[in-house]
Coordinates of C-alpha atoms and ligand atoms in Angstrom, one line a residue:
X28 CA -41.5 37.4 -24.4
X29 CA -44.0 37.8 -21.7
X30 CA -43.4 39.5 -18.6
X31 CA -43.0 39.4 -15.5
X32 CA -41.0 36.1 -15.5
X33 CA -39.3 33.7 -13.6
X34 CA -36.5 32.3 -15.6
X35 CA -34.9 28.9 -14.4
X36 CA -32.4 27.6 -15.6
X37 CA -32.3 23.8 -14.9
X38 CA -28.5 23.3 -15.9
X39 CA -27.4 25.5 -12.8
X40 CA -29.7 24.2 -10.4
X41 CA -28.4 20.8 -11.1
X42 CA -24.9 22.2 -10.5
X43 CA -26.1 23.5 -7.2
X44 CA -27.3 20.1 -6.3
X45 CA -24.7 18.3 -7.3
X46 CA -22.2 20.3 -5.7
X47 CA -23.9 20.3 -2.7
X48 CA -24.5 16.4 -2.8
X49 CA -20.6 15.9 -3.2
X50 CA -19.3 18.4 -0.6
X51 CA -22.0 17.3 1.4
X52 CA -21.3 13.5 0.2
X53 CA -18.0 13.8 1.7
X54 CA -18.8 14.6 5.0
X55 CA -21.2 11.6 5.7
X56 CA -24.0 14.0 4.7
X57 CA -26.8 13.4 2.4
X58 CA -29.0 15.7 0.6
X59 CA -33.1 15.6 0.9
X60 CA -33.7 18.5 -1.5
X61 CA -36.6 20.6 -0.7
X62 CA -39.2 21.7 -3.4
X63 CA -41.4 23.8 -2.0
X64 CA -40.3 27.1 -3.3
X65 CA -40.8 25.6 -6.6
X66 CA -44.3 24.2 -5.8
X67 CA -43.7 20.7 -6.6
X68 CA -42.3 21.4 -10.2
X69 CA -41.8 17.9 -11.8
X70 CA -39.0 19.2 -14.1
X71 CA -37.1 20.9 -11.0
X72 CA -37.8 17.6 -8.9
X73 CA -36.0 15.3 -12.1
X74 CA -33.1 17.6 -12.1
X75 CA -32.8 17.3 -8.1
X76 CA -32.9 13.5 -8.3
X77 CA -30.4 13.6 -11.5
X78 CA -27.4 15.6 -9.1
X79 CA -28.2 13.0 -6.6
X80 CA -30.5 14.3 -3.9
X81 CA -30.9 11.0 -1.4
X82 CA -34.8 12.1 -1.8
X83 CA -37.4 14.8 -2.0
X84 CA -39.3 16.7 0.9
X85 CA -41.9 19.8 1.0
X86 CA -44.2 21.7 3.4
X87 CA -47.2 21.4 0.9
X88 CA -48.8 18.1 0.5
X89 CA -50.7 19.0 -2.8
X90 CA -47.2 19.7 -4.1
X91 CA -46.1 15.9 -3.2
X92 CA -49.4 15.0 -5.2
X93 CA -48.4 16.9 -8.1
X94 CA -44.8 15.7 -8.6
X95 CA -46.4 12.0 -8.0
X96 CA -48.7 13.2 -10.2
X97 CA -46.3 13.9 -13.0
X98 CA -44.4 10.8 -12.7
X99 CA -42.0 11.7 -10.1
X100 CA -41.1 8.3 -8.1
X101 CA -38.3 9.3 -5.3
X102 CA -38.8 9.1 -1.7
X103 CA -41.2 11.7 -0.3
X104 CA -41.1 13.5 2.9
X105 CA -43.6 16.1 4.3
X106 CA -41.4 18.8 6.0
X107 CA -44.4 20.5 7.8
X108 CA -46.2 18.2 10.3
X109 CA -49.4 17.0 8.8
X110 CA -53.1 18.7 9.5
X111 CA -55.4 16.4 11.2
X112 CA -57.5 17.3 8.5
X113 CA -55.0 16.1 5.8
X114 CA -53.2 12.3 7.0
X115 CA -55.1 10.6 4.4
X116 CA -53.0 12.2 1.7
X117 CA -50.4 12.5 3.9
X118 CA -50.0 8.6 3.7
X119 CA -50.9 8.2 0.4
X120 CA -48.5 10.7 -1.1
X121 CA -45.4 11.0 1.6
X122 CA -43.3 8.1 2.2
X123 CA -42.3 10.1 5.7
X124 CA -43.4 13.1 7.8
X125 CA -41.8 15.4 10.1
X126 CA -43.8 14.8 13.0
X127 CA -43.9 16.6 16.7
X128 CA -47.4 15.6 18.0
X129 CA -48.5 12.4 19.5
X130 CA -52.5 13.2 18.3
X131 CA -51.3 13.7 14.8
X132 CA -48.9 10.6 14.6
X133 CA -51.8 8.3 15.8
X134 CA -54.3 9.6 13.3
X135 CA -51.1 9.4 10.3
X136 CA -51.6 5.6 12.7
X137 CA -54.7 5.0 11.6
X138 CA -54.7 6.3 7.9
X139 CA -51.9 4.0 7.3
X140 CA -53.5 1.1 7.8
X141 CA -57.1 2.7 6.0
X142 CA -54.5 2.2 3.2
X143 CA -52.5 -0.7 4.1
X144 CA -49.0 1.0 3.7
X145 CA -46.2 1.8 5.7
X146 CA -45.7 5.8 6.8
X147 CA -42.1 6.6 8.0
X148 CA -42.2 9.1 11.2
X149 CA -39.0 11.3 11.9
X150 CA -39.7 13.0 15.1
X151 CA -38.4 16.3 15.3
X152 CA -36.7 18.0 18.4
X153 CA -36.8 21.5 19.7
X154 CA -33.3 22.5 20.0
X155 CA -33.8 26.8 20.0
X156 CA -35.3 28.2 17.9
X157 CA -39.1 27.5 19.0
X158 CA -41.1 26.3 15.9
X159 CA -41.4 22.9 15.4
X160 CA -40.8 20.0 17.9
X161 CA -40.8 17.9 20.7
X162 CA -38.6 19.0 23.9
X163 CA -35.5 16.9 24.4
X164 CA -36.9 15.8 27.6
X165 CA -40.4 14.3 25.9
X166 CA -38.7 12.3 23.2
X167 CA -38.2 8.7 24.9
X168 CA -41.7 8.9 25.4
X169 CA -42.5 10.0 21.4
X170 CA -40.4 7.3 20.5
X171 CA -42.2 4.5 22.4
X172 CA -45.3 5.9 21.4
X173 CA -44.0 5.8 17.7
X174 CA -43.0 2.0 18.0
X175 CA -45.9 0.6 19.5
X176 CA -48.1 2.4 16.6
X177 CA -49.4 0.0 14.1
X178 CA -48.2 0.4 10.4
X179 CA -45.7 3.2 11.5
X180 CA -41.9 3.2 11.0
X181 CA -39.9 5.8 12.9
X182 CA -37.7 6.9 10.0
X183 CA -35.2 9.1 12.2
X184 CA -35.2 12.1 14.4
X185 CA -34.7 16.1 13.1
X186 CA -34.3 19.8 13.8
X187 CA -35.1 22.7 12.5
X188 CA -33.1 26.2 13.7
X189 CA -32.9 29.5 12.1
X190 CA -36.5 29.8 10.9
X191 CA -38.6 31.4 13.6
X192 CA -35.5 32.9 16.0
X193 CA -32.9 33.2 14.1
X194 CA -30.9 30.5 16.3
X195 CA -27.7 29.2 14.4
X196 CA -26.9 25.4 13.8
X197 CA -23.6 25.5 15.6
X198 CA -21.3 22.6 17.2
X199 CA -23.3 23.0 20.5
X200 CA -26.7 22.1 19.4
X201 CA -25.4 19.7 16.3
X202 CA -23.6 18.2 19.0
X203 CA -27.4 17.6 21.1
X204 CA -29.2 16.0 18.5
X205 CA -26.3 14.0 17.7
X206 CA -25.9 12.9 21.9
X207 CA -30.2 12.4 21.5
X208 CA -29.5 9.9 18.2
X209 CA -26.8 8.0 20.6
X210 CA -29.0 8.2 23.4
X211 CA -32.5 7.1 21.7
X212 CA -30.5 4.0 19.8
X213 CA -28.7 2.2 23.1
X214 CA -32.5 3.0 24.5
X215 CA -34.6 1.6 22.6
X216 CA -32.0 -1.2 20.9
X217 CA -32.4 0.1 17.6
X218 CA -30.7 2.0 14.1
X219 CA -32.1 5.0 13.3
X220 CA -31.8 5.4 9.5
X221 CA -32.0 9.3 9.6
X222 CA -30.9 11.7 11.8
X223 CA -31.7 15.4 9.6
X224 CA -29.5 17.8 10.9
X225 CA -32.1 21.0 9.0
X226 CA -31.5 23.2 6.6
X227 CA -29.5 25.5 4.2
X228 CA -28.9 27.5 7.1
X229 CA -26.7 24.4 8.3
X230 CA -24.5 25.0 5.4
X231 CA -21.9 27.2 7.3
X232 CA -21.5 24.3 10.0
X233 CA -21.4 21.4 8.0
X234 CA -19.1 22.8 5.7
X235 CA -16.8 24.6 8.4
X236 CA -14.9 21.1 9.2
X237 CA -16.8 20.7 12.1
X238 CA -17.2 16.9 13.4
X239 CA -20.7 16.0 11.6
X240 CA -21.3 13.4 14.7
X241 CA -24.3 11.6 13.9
X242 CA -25.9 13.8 11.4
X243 CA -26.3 11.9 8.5
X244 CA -29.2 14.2 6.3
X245 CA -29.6 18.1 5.2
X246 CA -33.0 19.4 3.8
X247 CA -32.1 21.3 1.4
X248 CA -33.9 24.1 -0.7
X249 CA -32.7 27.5 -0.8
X250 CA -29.1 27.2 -1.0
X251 CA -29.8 24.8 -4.7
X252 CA -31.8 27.3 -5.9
X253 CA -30.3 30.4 -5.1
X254 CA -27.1 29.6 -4.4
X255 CA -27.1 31.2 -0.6
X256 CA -26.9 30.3 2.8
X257 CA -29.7 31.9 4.9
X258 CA -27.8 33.0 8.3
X259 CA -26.0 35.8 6.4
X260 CA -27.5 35.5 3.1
X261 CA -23.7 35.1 2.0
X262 CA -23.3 33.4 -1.5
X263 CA -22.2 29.8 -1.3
X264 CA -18.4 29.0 -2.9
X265 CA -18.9 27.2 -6.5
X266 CA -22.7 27.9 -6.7
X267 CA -24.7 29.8 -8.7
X268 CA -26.5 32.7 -7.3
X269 CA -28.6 33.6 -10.6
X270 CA -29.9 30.1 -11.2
X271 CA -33.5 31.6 -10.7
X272 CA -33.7 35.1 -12.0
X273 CA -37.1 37.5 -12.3
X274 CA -37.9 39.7 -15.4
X275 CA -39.9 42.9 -15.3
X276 CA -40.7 44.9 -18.4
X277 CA -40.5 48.9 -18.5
X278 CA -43.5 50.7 -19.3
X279 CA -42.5 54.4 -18.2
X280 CA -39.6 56.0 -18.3
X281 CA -39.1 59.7 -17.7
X282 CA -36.9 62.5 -16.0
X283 CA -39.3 63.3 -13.1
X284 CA -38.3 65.6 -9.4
X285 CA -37.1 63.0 -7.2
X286 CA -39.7 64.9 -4.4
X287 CA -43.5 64.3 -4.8
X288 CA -45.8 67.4 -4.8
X289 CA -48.8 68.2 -2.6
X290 CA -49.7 67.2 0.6
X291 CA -48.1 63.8 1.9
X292 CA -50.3 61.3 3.8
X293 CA -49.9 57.4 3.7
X294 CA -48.6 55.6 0.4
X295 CA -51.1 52.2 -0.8
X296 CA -49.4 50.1 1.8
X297 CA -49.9 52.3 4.7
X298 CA -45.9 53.5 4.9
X299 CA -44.9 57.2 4.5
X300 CA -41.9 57.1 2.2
X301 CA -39.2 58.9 2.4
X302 CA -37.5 60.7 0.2
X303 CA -34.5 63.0 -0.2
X304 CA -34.4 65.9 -2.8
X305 CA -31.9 65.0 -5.3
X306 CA -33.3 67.3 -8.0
X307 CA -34.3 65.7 -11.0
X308 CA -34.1 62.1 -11.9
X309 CA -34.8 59.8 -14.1
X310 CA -37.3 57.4 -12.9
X311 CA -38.4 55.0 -14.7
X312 CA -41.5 52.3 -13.6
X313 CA -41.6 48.2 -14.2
X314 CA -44.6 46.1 -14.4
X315 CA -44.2 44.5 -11.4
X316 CA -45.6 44.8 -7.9
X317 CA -46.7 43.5 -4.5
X318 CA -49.1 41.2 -6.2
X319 CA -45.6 39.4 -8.1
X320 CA -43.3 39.5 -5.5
X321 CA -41.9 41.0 -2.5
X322 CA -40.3 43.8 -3.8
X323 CA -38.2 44.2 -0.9
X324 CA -36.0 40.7 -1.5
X325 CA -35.1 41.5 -4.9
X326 CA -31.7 42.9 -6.2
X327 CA -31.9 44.9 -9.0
X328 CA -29.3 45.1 -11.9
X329 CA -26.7 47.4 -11.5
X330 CA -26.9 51.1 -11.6
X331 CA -30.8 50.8 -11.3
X332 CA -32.2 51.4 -7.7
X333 CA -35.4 50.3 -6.2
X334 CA -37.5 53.4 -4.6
X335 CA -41.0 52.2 -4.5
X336 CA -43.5 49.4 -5.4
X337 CA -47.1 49.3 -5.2
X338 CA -49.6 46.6 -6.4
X339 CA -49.1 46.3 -10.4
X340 CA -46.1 49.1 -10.0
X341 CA -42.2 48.8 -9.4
X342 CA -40.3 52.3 -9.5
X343 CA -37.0 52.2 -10.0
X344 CA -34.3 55.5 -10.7
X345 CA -31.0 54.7 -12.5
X346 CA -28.7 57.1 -14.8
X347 CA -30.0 56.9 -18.1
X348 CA -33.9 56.6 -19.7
X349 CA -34.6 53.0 -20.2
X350 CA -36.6 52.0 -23.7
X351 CA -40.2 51.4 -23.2
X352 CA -40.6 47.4 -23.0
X353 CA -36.7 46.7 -22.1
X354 CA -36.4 44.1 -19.8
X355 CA -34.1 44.6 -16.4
X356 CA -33.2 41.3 -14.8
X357 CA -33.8 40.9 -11.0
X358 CA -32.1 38.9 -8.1
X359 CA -34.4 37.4 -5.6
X360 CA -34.2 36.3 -2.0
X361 CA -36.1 33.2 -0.7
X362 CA -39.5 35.3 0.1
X363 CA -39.7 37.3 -3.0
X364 CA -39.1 34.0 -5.4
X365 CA -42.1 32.4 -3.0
X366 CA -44.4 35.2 -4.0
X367 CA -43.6 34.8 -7.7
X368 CA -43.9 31.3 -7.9
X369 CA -46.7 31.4 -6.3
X370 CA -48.1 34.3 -8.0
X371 CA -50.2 33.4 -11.3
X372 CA -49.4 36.5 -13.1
X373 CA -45.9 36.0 -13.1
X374 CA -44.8 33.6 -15.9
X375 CA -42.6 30.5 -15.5
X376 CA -40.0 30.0 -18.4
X377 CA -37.6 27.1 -17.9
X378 CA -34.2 26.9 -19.8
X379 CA -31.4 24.6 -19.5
X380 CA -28.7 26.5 -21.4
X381 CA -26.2 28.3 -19.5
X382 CA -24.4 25.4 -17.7
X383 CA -20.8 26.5 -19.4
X384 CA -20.8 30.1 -17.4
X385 CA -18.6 30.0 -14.0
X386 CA -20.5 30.6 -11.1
X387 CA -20.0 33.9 -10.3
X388 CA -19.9 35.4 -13.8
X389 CA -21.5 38.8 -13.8
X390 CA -24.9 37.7 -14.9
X391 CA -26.5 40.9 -13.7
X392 CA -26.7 42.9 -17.1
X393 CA -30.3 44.8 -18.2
X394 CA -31.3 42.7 -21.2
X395 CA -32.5 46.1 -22.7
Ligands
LIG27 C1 -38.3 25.0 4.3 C2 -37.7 23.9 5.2 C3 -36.5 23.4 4.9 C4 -35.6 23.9 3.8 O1 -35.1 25.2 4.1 P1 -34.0 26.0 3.2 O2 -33.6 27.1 4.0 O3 -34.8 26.4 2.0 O4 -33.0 25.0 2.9 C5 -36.0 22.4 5.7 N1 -36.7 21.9 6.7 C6 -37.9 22.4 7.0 C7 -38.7 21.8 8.2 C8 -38.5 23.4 6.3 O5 -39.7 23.9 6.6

């Protein structure tokens, strides 16, 4: 089969989702799941949807147009707030944006009514962590501006921690959005049908027995597909952690000195590598590299060790001489599955068979 490959399997992704809707479910929590690691992948979308996903939301507008594209008719939210440049597809293919600038929300304004169709606003709040959103102190005046817009709707309000500083959802901030949900309704004299809590990296909170308050939504992506929460990269309980998996093939394998010869100066990436004498070893090289993935977010099998990668090469060392064209079967953290879906050398093979394994099971055999 070819490689390098991204294998998904579709029967534990929907596990992940489902499980995640339930637990989440039971909590007064629903689950907006979050494609864009899959780049709008109409089969990944269907499964979402099937395990109950209130809706579907991505940083990418073409990949919005693709799953419309193929069919896909759930609820659509754009996660990143919109380019000017981009609010006529904005309004044709999101049902909602995430939204956090008053020139942007009057031009998604104006599109909408080009198009004679309703565009739902959640205005997101900056409660930390310094990416996206409006201070707390500014949002009255979003929200007024918001309602007096022709042919918009606001849809909710939103944050987003633990992407840019690291900052973690905890009761403190929950507890803020939840006071500015309260505080915006008796306001304004309205119900606000969302109030989106953020992302996988609100797992540990919401699931910690904490009061929910007036969160109501997750947006959820990496913790269905890889079965982790981001803060600590922990695996979640009852998921799947090998639901997406990458496949490299060996095409040298040899006892080599574990120290280069000559004279050292910088490696292709710029980095001097270091290495330790450990006399002989065997070594053994994948095709795989930089241009597939980030080699630094994968997890190899075990026994097999990652010492280097370069463009079109991964090195690896491990006990015994691997057979030319054996396959080892990688791990992968949110950034390195990014870079091979995205990259168009790495194949995408789709299976839906392994729904009958535990979560858990020791998937991380070479299939030499
Ligand atoms: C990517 C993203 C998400 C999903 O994050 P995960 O950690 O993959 O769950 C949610 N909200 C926003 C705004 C995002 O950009």
């Amino acid at each position: 089969m070819t490689a390098p490959r991204l294998q998904i399997d579709l029967a534990k992704l929907h596990h992940n989702a489902r499980t995640l809707v339930d637990t989440l479910g039971r909590r007064g929590i629903g689950v907006t799941g979050v494609t864009k690691a899959m780049l709008g992948r109409a089969d990944v979308a269907d499964v979402l949807l099937r395990a109950g996903v209130r809706g579907l939301a991505d940083a990418r507008v073409e990949n919005l147009s693709a799953m419309r594209g193929a069919g896909v008719s759930a609820s659509m939210t754009l996660i990143r707030s919109p380019m000017l440049t981009q609010v006529d597809d904005v309004v044709r293919y999101a049902d909602t944006s995430l939204n956090s600038e008053i020139d942007v929300i009057d031009a998604l304004s104006r599109a909408a009514r080009r198009v004679a169709r309703p565009h739902g606003i959640v205005l997101m709040v900056e409660l930390g962590d310094l990416r996206e959103g409006i201070m707390p102190a500014d949002l009255d005046d979003a929200v007024r501006h918001v309602l007096r817009s022709p042919r918009l709707e606001l849809a909710g309000i939103g944050t987003n921690l633990a992407c840019r500083s690291g900052v973690a959802p905890d009761a403190r901030n929950m507890a803020a959005l939840s006071a500015l949900a309260d505080h915006v309704e008796t306001t304004f004299g309205l119900v606000l049908p969302r109030v989106s809590g953020g992302n996988s990296a609100n797992l540990s909170w919401a699931l910690s027995g904490a009061d929910t308050g007036r969160i109501d939504d997750l947006r959820l992506g990496e913790s269905i597909l890889l079965g982790r929460e981001p803060l600590h990269r922990a695996p979640l309980p009852g998921l799947h952690t090998d639901a997406i998996t990458l496949v490299a093939e060996v095409i040298e394998s040899k006892r080599k000195p574990s120290q280069p010869t000559g004279t050292l100066a910088r490696s292709a990436f710029g980095d001097r590598p270091v290495t330790v004498d450990r006399g002989t070893v065997v070594q053994s090289i994948l095709a795989l590299g930089v241009q597939d993935v980030d080699p630094l977010g994968l997890q190899a099998p075990r026994g097999v060790r990652i010492l280097g990668a370069s463009s079109d090469h991964l090195v690896v060392s491990g006990e015994h001489r691997l057979p030319i064209g054996a396959e080892l079967v990688f791990r992968l953290d949110y950034g390195a599955l990014l870079r091979a879906m995205t990259s168009p050398f790495v194949r995408k093979r789709v299976t839906m068979c392994s729904a009958h394994e535990p979560p858990g099971a020791p998937a991380l055999a070479t299939a030499a």
